[in-house]
Amino acid sequence: MRIFKEDGYWAEKIKRIKNPVIRKYLPYLLGLSAITIIILTAISFLPRHGQINLSKTYSDDYLRFSHPKSWQEIDPRKMGYKTEGSKVFKLFADPFRKNFLVYVVKDNDIEAVPDFKKFEEEMRETYGSLYPGTKIISISPYKIDGRDGLKIIMDYRQKNSIFTKAQYVTFSKRHVFWFTMTSSTKRSESSFELIEQILGTLKFKSPW
């Protein structure tokens, strides 16, 4: 606020104001406004723990350097799962807020989803009816290594279950789906039924 009260460009401008009340309090008002802008700008750059910023582009670099430290990176290849010739990307999960970023990669020998909008509607309707506490936040096309795929972001909230980290990967013939069917107690057999119901007529093949 000193820059508005002492000699200088802004001080001269303020001295020309005829109203004594405005002339007295304007430096404080301008100073507080500047401080507020600085604070709000700084807050906007702070990482939001457990929140997904949908305006961000989810590149591998962004995830590697910007996701909260609590997020867990899962690679099924290191766990001994076969990917049947498909390149499998990484999954990041926030175990505390249960927000999951899910990558879905298209198989090399399978055509892309012919009607993307219809697929999205069916996915939302089927998944929402099976698990009312779970919301699909967004489904969008995504390219990985130059190949067409899908990016699915889910808000996974299960009642009567404690999900601590992403461990298991589920495969289908048509797409490689990354789902976080993980429990703190044991592998959930219902996850297989869930994927079968979601995919409908698509053939389901378990990696186990």
PDB file of C-alpha atoms in Angstrom:
ATOM      1  CA  MET A   1       0.000   0.000   0.000  1.00  0.00           C
ATOM      2  CA  ARG A   2       3.025   2.246   0.404  1.00  0.00           C
ATOM      3  CA  ILE A   3       3.359   2.594  -3.374  1.00  0.00           C
ATOM      4  CA  PHE A   4      -0.075   4.218  -3.462  1.00  0.00           C
ATOM      5  CA  LYS A   5       0.603   6.660  -0.600  1.00  0.00           C
ATOM      6  CA  GLU A   6       4.161   7.895  -1.161  1.00  0.00           C
ATOM      7  CA  ASP A   7       5.488   9.962  -4.038  1.00  0.00           C
ATOM      8  CA  GLY A   8       5.173   8.336  -7.408  1.00  0.00           C
ATOM      9  CA  TYR A   9       2.879   7.864 -10.368  1.00  0.00           C
ATOM     10  CA  TRP A  10      -0.025   6.301  -8.459  1.00  0.00           C
ATOM     11  CA  ALA A  11       0.364   8.674  -5.516  1.00  0.00           C
ATOM     12  CA  GLU A  12       0.048  11.668  -7.843  1.00  0.00           C
ATOM     13  CA  LYS A  13      -3.062  10.188  -9.420  1.00  0.00           C
ATOM     14  CA  ILE A  14      -4.680   9.641  -6.020  1.00  0.00           C
ATOM     15  CA  LYS A  15      -3.834  13.163  -4.822  1.00  0.00           C
ATOM     16  CA  ARG A  16      -5.886  14.578  -7.696  1.00  0.00           C
ATOM     17  CA  ILE A  17      -9.059  12.949  -6.363  1.00  0.00           C
ATOM     18  CA  LYS A  18     -11.219  15.662  -4.830  1.00  0.00           C
ATOM     19  CA  ASN A  19     -13.271  13.508  -2.474  1.00  0.00           C
ATOM     20  CA  PRO A  20     -11.243  13.320   0.791  1.00  0.00           C
ATOM     21  CA  VAL A  21     -12.778  10.012   1.921  1.00  0.00           C
ATOM     22  CA  ILE A  22     -11.960   8.256  -1.355  1.00  0.00           C
ATOM     23  CA  ARG A  23      -8.517   9.870  -1.404  1.00  0.00           C
ATOM     24  CA  LYS A  24      -7.820   8.569   2.116  1.00  0.00           C
ATOM     25  CA  TYR A  25      -9.015   4.978   1.752  1.00  0.00           C
ATOM     26  CA  LEU A  26      -8.315   4.265  -1.918  1.00  0.00           C
ATOM     27  CA  PRO A  27      -4.641   3.294  -1.296  1.00  0.00           C
ATOM     28  CA  TYR A  28      -5.749   0.694   1.260  1.00  0.00           C
ATOM     29  CA  LEU A  29      -8.437  -0.630  -1.088  1.00  0.00           C
ATOM     30  CA  LEU A  30      -6.002  -0.929  -3.990  1.00  0.00           C
ATOM     31  CA  GLY A  31      -3.417  -2.583  -1.774  1.00  0.00           C
ATOM     32  CA  LEU A  32      -5.887  -5.146  -0.443  1.00  0.00           C
ATOM     33  CA  SER A  33      -7.106  -5.853  -3.971  1.00  0.00           C
ATOM     34  CA  ALA A  34      -3.555  -6.529  -5.129  1.00  0.00           C
ATOM     35  CA  ILE A  35      -2.900  -8.844  -2.168  1.00  0.00           C
ATOM     36  CA  THR A  36      -6.181 -10.701  -2.799  1.00  0.00           C
ATOM     37  CA  ILE A  37      -5.305 -11.245  -6.460  1.00  0.00           C
ATOM     38  CA  ILE A  38      -1.867 -12.590  -5.511  1.00  0.00           C
ATOM     39  CA  ILE A  39      -3.343 -14.990  -2.922  1.00  0.00           C
ATOM     40  CA  LEU A  40      -6.059 -16.276  -5.280  1.00  0.00           C
ATOM     41  CA  THR A  41      -3.521 -16.780  -8.047  1.00  0.00           C
ATOM     42  CA  ALA A  42      -1.263 -18.753  -5.704  1.00  0.00           C
ATOM     43  CA  ILE A  43      -4.176 -20.909  -4.518  1.00  0.00           C
ATOM     44  CA  SER A  44      -5.140 -21.748  -8.098  1.00  0.00           C
ATOM     45  CA  PHE A  45      -1.711 -23.316  -8.624  1.00  0.00           C
ATOM     46  CA  LEU A  46      -1.821 -25.459  -5.482  1.00  0.00           C
ATOM     47  CA  PRO A  47      -2.448 -29.209  -6.028  1.00  0.00           C
ATOM     48  CA  ARG A  48      -5.964 -30.235  -5.072  1.00  0.00           C
ATOM     49  CA  HIS A  49      -5.602 -33.475  -3.162  1.00  0.00           C
ATOM     50  CA  GLY A  50      -7.953 -36.152  -4.389  1.00  0.00           C
ATOM     51  CA  GLN A  51      -9.665 -33.997  -6.992  1.00  0.00           C
ATOM     52  CA  ILE A  52      -9.661 -34.538 -10.729  1.00  0.00           C
ATOM     53  CA  ASN A  53      -9.340 -31.417 -12.830  1.00  0.00           C
ATOM     54  CA  LEU A  54     -11.237 -32.348 -15.964  1.00  0.00           C
ATOM     55  CA  SER A  55      -9.870 -29.340 -17.845  1.00  0.00           C
ATOM     56  CA  LYS A  56      -6.382 -30.838 -17.752  1.00  0.00           C
ATOM     57  CA  THR A  57      -5.012 -32.981 -20.543  1.00  0.00           C
ATOM     58  CA  TYR A  58      -4.134 -36.299 -18.982  1.00  0.00           C
ATOM     59  CA  SER A  59      -0.754 -36.849 -20.540  1.00  0.00           C
ATOM     60  CA  ASP A  60       1.687 -39.243 -18.929  1.00  0.00           C
ATOM     61  CA  ASP A  61       3.934 -36.344 -17.935  1.00  0.00           C
ATOM     62  CA  TYR A  62       1.075 -34.521 -16.222  1.00  0.00           C
ATOM     63  CA  LEU A  63       0.161 -37.599 -14.218  1.00  0.00           C
ATOM     64  CA  ARG A  64       3.739 -38.381 -13.291  1.00  0.00           C
ATOM     65  CA  PHE A  65       4.508 -34.946 -11.891  1.00  0.00           C
ATOM     66  CA  SER A  66       1.161 -33.496 -10.840  1.00  0.00           C
ATOM     67  CA  HIS A  67      -0.922 -36.219  -9.250  1.00  0.00           C
ATOM     68  CA  PRO A  68      -1.114 -36.343  -5.431  1.00  0.00           C
ATOM     69  CA  LYS A  69       1.547 -38.456  -3.755  1.00  0.00           C
ATOM     70  CA  SER A  70      -1.166 -40.724  -2.366  1.00  0.00           C
ATOM     71  CA  TRP A  71      -2.122 -41.862  -5.862  1.00  0.00           C
ATOM     72  CA  GLN A  72      -0.964 -45.349  -6.730  1.00  0.00           C
ATOM     73  CA  GLU A  73       0.514 -46.267 -10.087  1.00  0.00           C
ATOM     74  CA  ILE A  74      -0.412 -49.746 -11.265  1.00  0.00           C
ATOM     75  CA  ASP A  75       1.235 -51.669 -14.093  1.00  0.00           C
ATOM     76  CA  PRO A  76      -0.342 -55.115 -14.722  1.00  0.00           C
ATOM     77  CA  ARG A  77       2.677 -56.296 -16.706  1.00  0.00           C
ATOM     78  CA  LYS A  78       4.794 -56.127 -13.569  1.00  0.00           C
ATOM     79  CA  MET A  79       2.166 -58.275 -11.848  1.00  0.00           C
ATOM     80  CA  GLY A  80       2.466 -61.059 -14.420  1.00  0.00           C
ATOM     81  CA  TYR A  81      -0.750 -60.445 -16.344  1.00  0.00           C
ATOM     82  CA  LYS A  82      -0.753 -61.128 -20.085  1.00  0.00           C
ATOM     83  CA  THR A  83      -2.115 -58.364 -22.282  1.00  0.00           C
ATOM     84  CA  GLU A  84      -2.802 -60.503 -25.373  1.00  0.00           C
ATOM     85  CA  GLY A  85      -0.753 -58.301 -27.676  1.00  0.00           C
ATOM     86  CA  SER A  86      -2.257 -55.000 -26.560  1.00  0.00           C
ATOM     87  CA  LYS A  87      -0.180 -52.243 -25.080  1.00  0.00           C
ATOM     88  CA  VAL A  88      -1.562 -51.578 -21.624  1.00  0.00           C
ATOM     89  CA  PHE A  89      -1.284 -48.087 -20.221  1.00  0.00           C
ATOM     90  CA  LYS A  90      -1.003 -47.020 -16.610  1.00  0.00           C
ATOM     91  CA  LEU A  91      -3.800 -46.482 -14.120  1.00  0.00           C
ATOM     92  CA  PHE A  92      -3.680 -43.908 -11.356  1.00  0.00           C
ATOM     93  CA  ALA A  93      -6.067 -44.155  -8.430  1.00  0.00           C
ATOM     94  CA  ASP A  94      -6.665 -41.950  -5.432  1.00  0.00           C
ATOM     95  CA  PRO A  95      -7.458 -44.410  -2.606  1.00  0.00           C
ATOM     96  CA  PHE A  96      -8.721 -41.760  -0.200  1.00  0.00           C
ATOM     97  CA  ARG A  97     -11.336 -39.922  -2.244  1.00  0.00           C
ATOM     98  CA  LYS A  98     -11.990 -42.944  -4.483  1.00  0.00           C
ATOM     99  CA  ASN A  99     -11.655 -40.955  -7.687  1.00  0.00           C
ATOM    100  CA  PHE A 100     -10.175 -43.044 -10.456  1.00  0.00           C
ATOM    101  CA  LEU A 101      -8.622 -42.188 -13.761  1.00  0.00           C
ATOM    102  CA  VAL A 102      -9.152 -45.123 -16.103  1.00  0.00           C
ATOM    103  CA  TYR A 103      -7.496 -45.691 -19.465  1.00  0.00           C
ATOM    104  CA  VAL A 104      -9.063 -48.018 -21.999  1.00  0.00           C
ATOM    105  CA  VAL A 105      -6.919 -49.070 -24.953  1.00  0.00           C
ATOM    106  CA  LYS A 106      -8.323 -50.575 -28.137  1.00  0.00           C
ATOM    107  CA  ASP A 107      -7.012 -53.969 -29.261  1.00  0.00           C
ATOM    108  CA  ASN A 108      -5.020 -53.992 -32.497  1.00  0.00           C
ATOM    109  CA  ASP A 109      -7.344 -56.395 -34.314  1.00  0.00           C
ATOM    110  CA  ILE A 110     -10.658 -54.887 -33.222  1.00  0.00           C
ATOM    111  CA  GLU A 111     -12.490 -51.988 -34.818  1.00  0.00           C
ATOM    112  CA  ALA A 112     -13.109 -48.828 -32.842  1.00  0.00           C
ATOM    113  CA  VAL A 113     -16.460 -48.186 -31.214  1.00  0.00           C
ATOM    114  CA  PRO A 114     -18.726 -47.388 -34.204  1.00  0.00           C
ATOM    115  CA  ASP A 115     -21.152 -45.159 -32.308  1.00  0.00           C
ATOM    116  CA  PHE A 116     -19.257 -43.400 -29.560  1.00  0.00           C
ATOM    117  CA  LYS A 117     -22.210 -41.424 -28.189  1.00  0.00           C
ATOM    118  CA  LYS A 118     -24.359 -44.542 -27.919  1.00  0.00           C
ATOM    119  CA  PHE A 119     -21.529 -46.421 -26.204  1.00  0.00           C
ATOM    120  CA  GLU A 120     -21.149 -43.596 -23.690  1.00  0.00           C
ATOM    121  CA  GLU A 121     -24.886 -43.541 -22.913  1.00  0.00           C
ATOM    122  CA  GLU A 122     -25.038 -47.318 -22.467  1.00  0.00           C
ATOM    123  CA  MET A 123     -21.951 -47.289 -20.281  1.00  0.00           C
ATOM    124  CA  ARG A 124     -23.364 -44.584 -18.018  1.00  0.00           C
ATOM    125  CA  GLU A 125     -26.804 -46.202 -17.794  1.00  0.00           C
ATOM    126  CA  THR A 126     -25.561 -49.750 -17.182  1.00  0.00           C
ATOM    127  CA  TYR A 127     -22.847 -48.870 -14.716  1.00  0.00           C
ATOM    128  CA  GLY A 128     -25.049 -46.400 -12.864  1.00  0.00           C
ATOM    129  CA  SER A 129     -27.867 -48.920 -12.458  1.00  0.00           C
ATOM    130  CA  LEU A 130     -25.518 -51.644 -11.210  1.00  0.00           C
ATOM    131  CA  TYR A 131     -23.746 -49.418  -8.705  1.00  0.00           C
ATOM    132  CA  PRO A 132     -25.782 -46.302  -7.826  1.00  0.00           C
ATOM    133  CA  GLY A 133     -22.918 -44.908  -5.760  1.00  0.00           C
ATOM    134  CA  THR A 134     -20.601 -44.887  -8.752  1.00  0.00           C
ATOM    135  CA  LYS A 135     -20.574 -42.174 -11.392  1.00  0.00           C
ATOM    136  CA  ILE A 136     -18.824 -42.136 -14.730  1.00  0.00           C
ATOM    137  CA  ILE A 137     -17.536 -38.587 -14.876  1.00  0.00           C
ATOM    138  CA  SER A 138     -16.436 -38.608 -18.481  1.00  0.00           C
ATOM    139  CA  ILE A 139     -15.738 -40.884 -21.430  1.00  0.00           C
ATOM    140  CA  SER A 140     -13.665 -39.511 -24.261  1.00  0.00           C
ATOM    141  CA  PRO A 141     -11.488 -40.710 -27.159  1.00  0.00           C
ATOM    142  CA  TYR A 142      -7.827 -41.002 -26.282  1.00  0.00           C
ATOM    143  CA  LYS A 143      -4.718 -41.813 -28.284  1.00  0.00           C
ATOM    144  CA  ILE A 144      -1.945 -43.923 -26.783  1.00  0.00           C
ATOM    145  CA  ASP A 145       1.178 -44.565 -28.823  1.00  0.00           C
ATOM    146  CA  GLY A 146      -0.714 -43.388 -31.897  1.00  0.00           C
ATOM    147  CA  ARG A 147      -3.539 -45.888 -31.397  1.00  0.00           C
ATOM    148  CA  ASP A 148      -7.188 -45.082 -30.792  1.00  0.00           C
ATOM    149  CA  GLY A 149      -8.503 -45.744 -27.333  1.00  0.00           C
ATOM    150  CA  LEU A 150     -10.897 -44.453 -24.703  1.00  0.00           C
ATOM    151  CA  LYS A 151     -10.314 -42.538 -21.501  1.00  0.00           C
ATOM    152  CA  ILE A 152     -12.853 -43.171 -18.747  1.00  0.00           C
ATOM    153  CA  ILE A 153     -12.871 -41.216 -15.500  1.00  0.00           C
ATOM    154  CA  MET A 154     -14.986 -42.736 -12.746  1.00  0.00           C
ATOM    155  CA  ASP A 155     -15.968 -41.595  -9.282  1.00  0.00           C
ATOM    156  CA  TYR A 156     -16.029 -44.961  -7.554  1.00  0.00           C
ATOM    157  CA  ARG A 157     -17.991 -45.058  -4.286  1.00  0.00           C
ATOM    158  CA  GLN A 158     -19.051 -48.429  -2.941  1.00  0.00           C
ATOM    159  CA  LYS A 159     -21.126 -48.898   0.180  1.00  0.00           C
ATOM    160  CA  ASN A 160     -20.207 -51.662   2.630  1.00  0.00           C
ATOM    161  CA  SER A 161     -16.769 -52.024   1.080  1.00  0.00           C
ATOM    162  CA  ILE A 162     -13.357 -50.598   1.842  1.00  0.00           C
ATOM    163  CA  PHE A 163     -11.305 -50.072  -1.288  1.00  0.00           C
ATOM    164  CA  THR A 164      -7.726 -49.203  -0.560  1.00  0.00           C
ATOM    165  CA  LYS A 165      -5.752 -49.450  -3.773  1.00  0.00           C
ATOM    166  CA  ALA A 166      -5.968 -50.441  -7.394  1.00  0.00           C
ATOM    167  CA  GLN A 167      -4.644 -53.947  -7.941  1.00  0.00           C
ATOM    168  CA  TYR A 168      -6.651 -55.889 -10.476  1.00  0.00           C
ATOM    169  CA  VAL A 169      -7.038 -55.460 -14.200  1.00  0.00           C
ATOM    170  CA  THR A 170      -9.926 -56.827 -16.229  1.00  0.00           C
ATOM    171  CA  PHE A 171      -9.682 -57.600 -19.927  1.00  0.00           C
ATOM    172  CA  SER A 172     -12.337 -57.987 -22.584  1.00  0.00           C
ATOM    173  CA  LYS A 173     -11.987 -59.177 -26.164  1.00  0.00           C
ATOM    174  CA  ARG A 174     -13.007 -55.850 -27.603  1.00  0.00           C
ATOM    175  CA  HIS A 175     -11.169 -53.430 -25.374  1.00  0.00           C
ATOM    176  CA  VAL A 176      -8.684 -53.518 -22.563  1.00  0.00           C
ATOM    177  CA  PHE A 177     -10.628 -52.128 -19.626  1.00  0.00           C
ATOM    178  CA  TRP A 178      -8.841 -50.905 -16.548  1.00  0.00           C
ATOM    179  CA  PHE A 179     -11.160 -51.229 -13.575  1.00  0.00           C
ATOM    180  CA  THR A 180     -10.244 -50.788  -9.935  1.00  0.00           C
ATOM    181  CA  MET A 181     -11.898 -53.859  -8.481  1.00  0.00           C
ATOM    182  CA  THR A 182      -9.770 -53.923  -5.375  1.00  0.00           C
ATOM    183  CA  SER A 183     -10.701 -54.724  -1.836  1.00  0.00           C
ATOM    184  CA  SER A 184      -8.751 -54.630   1.387  1.00  0.00           C
ATOM    185  CA  THR A 185      -9.908 -58.165   2.135  1.00  0.00           C
ATOM    186  CA  LYS A 186     -10.028 -60.402  -0.921  1.00  0.00           C
ATOM    187  CA  ARG A 187     -10.550 -60.401  -4.672  1.00  0.00           C
ATOM    188  CA  SER A 188     -14.138 -59.559  -5.515  1.00  0.00           C
ATOM    189  CA  GLU A 189     -15.703 -62.236  -7.713  1.00  0.00           C
ATOM    190  CA  SER A 190     -18.544 -59.831  -8.446  1.00  0.00           C
ATOM    191  CA  SER A 191     -16.128 -57.802 -10.537  1.00  0.00           C
ATOM    192  CA  PHE A 192     -16.310 -60.463 -13.246  1.00  0.00           C
ATOM    193  CA  GLU A 193     -20.123 -60.336 -13.225  1.00  0.00           C
ATOM    194  CA  LEU A 194     -19.994 -56.556 -13.312  1.00  0.00           C
ATOM    195  CA  ILE A 195     -17.859 -56.423 -16.441  1.00  0.00           C
ATOM    196  CA  GLU A 196     -19.994 -59.059 -18.137  1.00  0.00           C
ATOM    197  CA  GLN A 197     -23.119 -57.005 -17.527  1.00  0.00           C
ATOM    198  CA  ILE A 198     -21.480 -53.776 -18.645  1.00  0.00           C
ATOM    199  CA  LEU A 199     -20.122 -55.214 -21.854  1.00  0.00           C
ATOM    200  CA  GLY A 200     -23.366 -57.027 -22.654  1.00  0.00           C
ATOM    201  CA  THR A 201     -22.910 -59.046 -25.821  1.00  0.00           C
ATOM    202  CA  LEU A 202     -19.147 -58.562 -25.888  1.00  0.00           C
ATOM    203  CA  LYS A 203     -17.218 -61.695 -25.016  1.00  0.00           C
ATOM    204  CA  PHE A 204     -15.546 -61.483 -21.649  1.00  0.00           C
ATOM    205  CA  LYS A 205     -12.288 -63.241 -20.911  1.00  0.00           C
ATOM    206  CA  SER A 206     -10.725 -63.214 -17.481  1.00  0.00           C
ATOM    207  CA  PRO A 207      -6.931 -62.993 -17.230  1.00  0.00           C
ATOM    208  CA  TRP A 208      -6.988 -65.395 -14.275  1.00  0.00           C
TER     209      TRP A 208
END
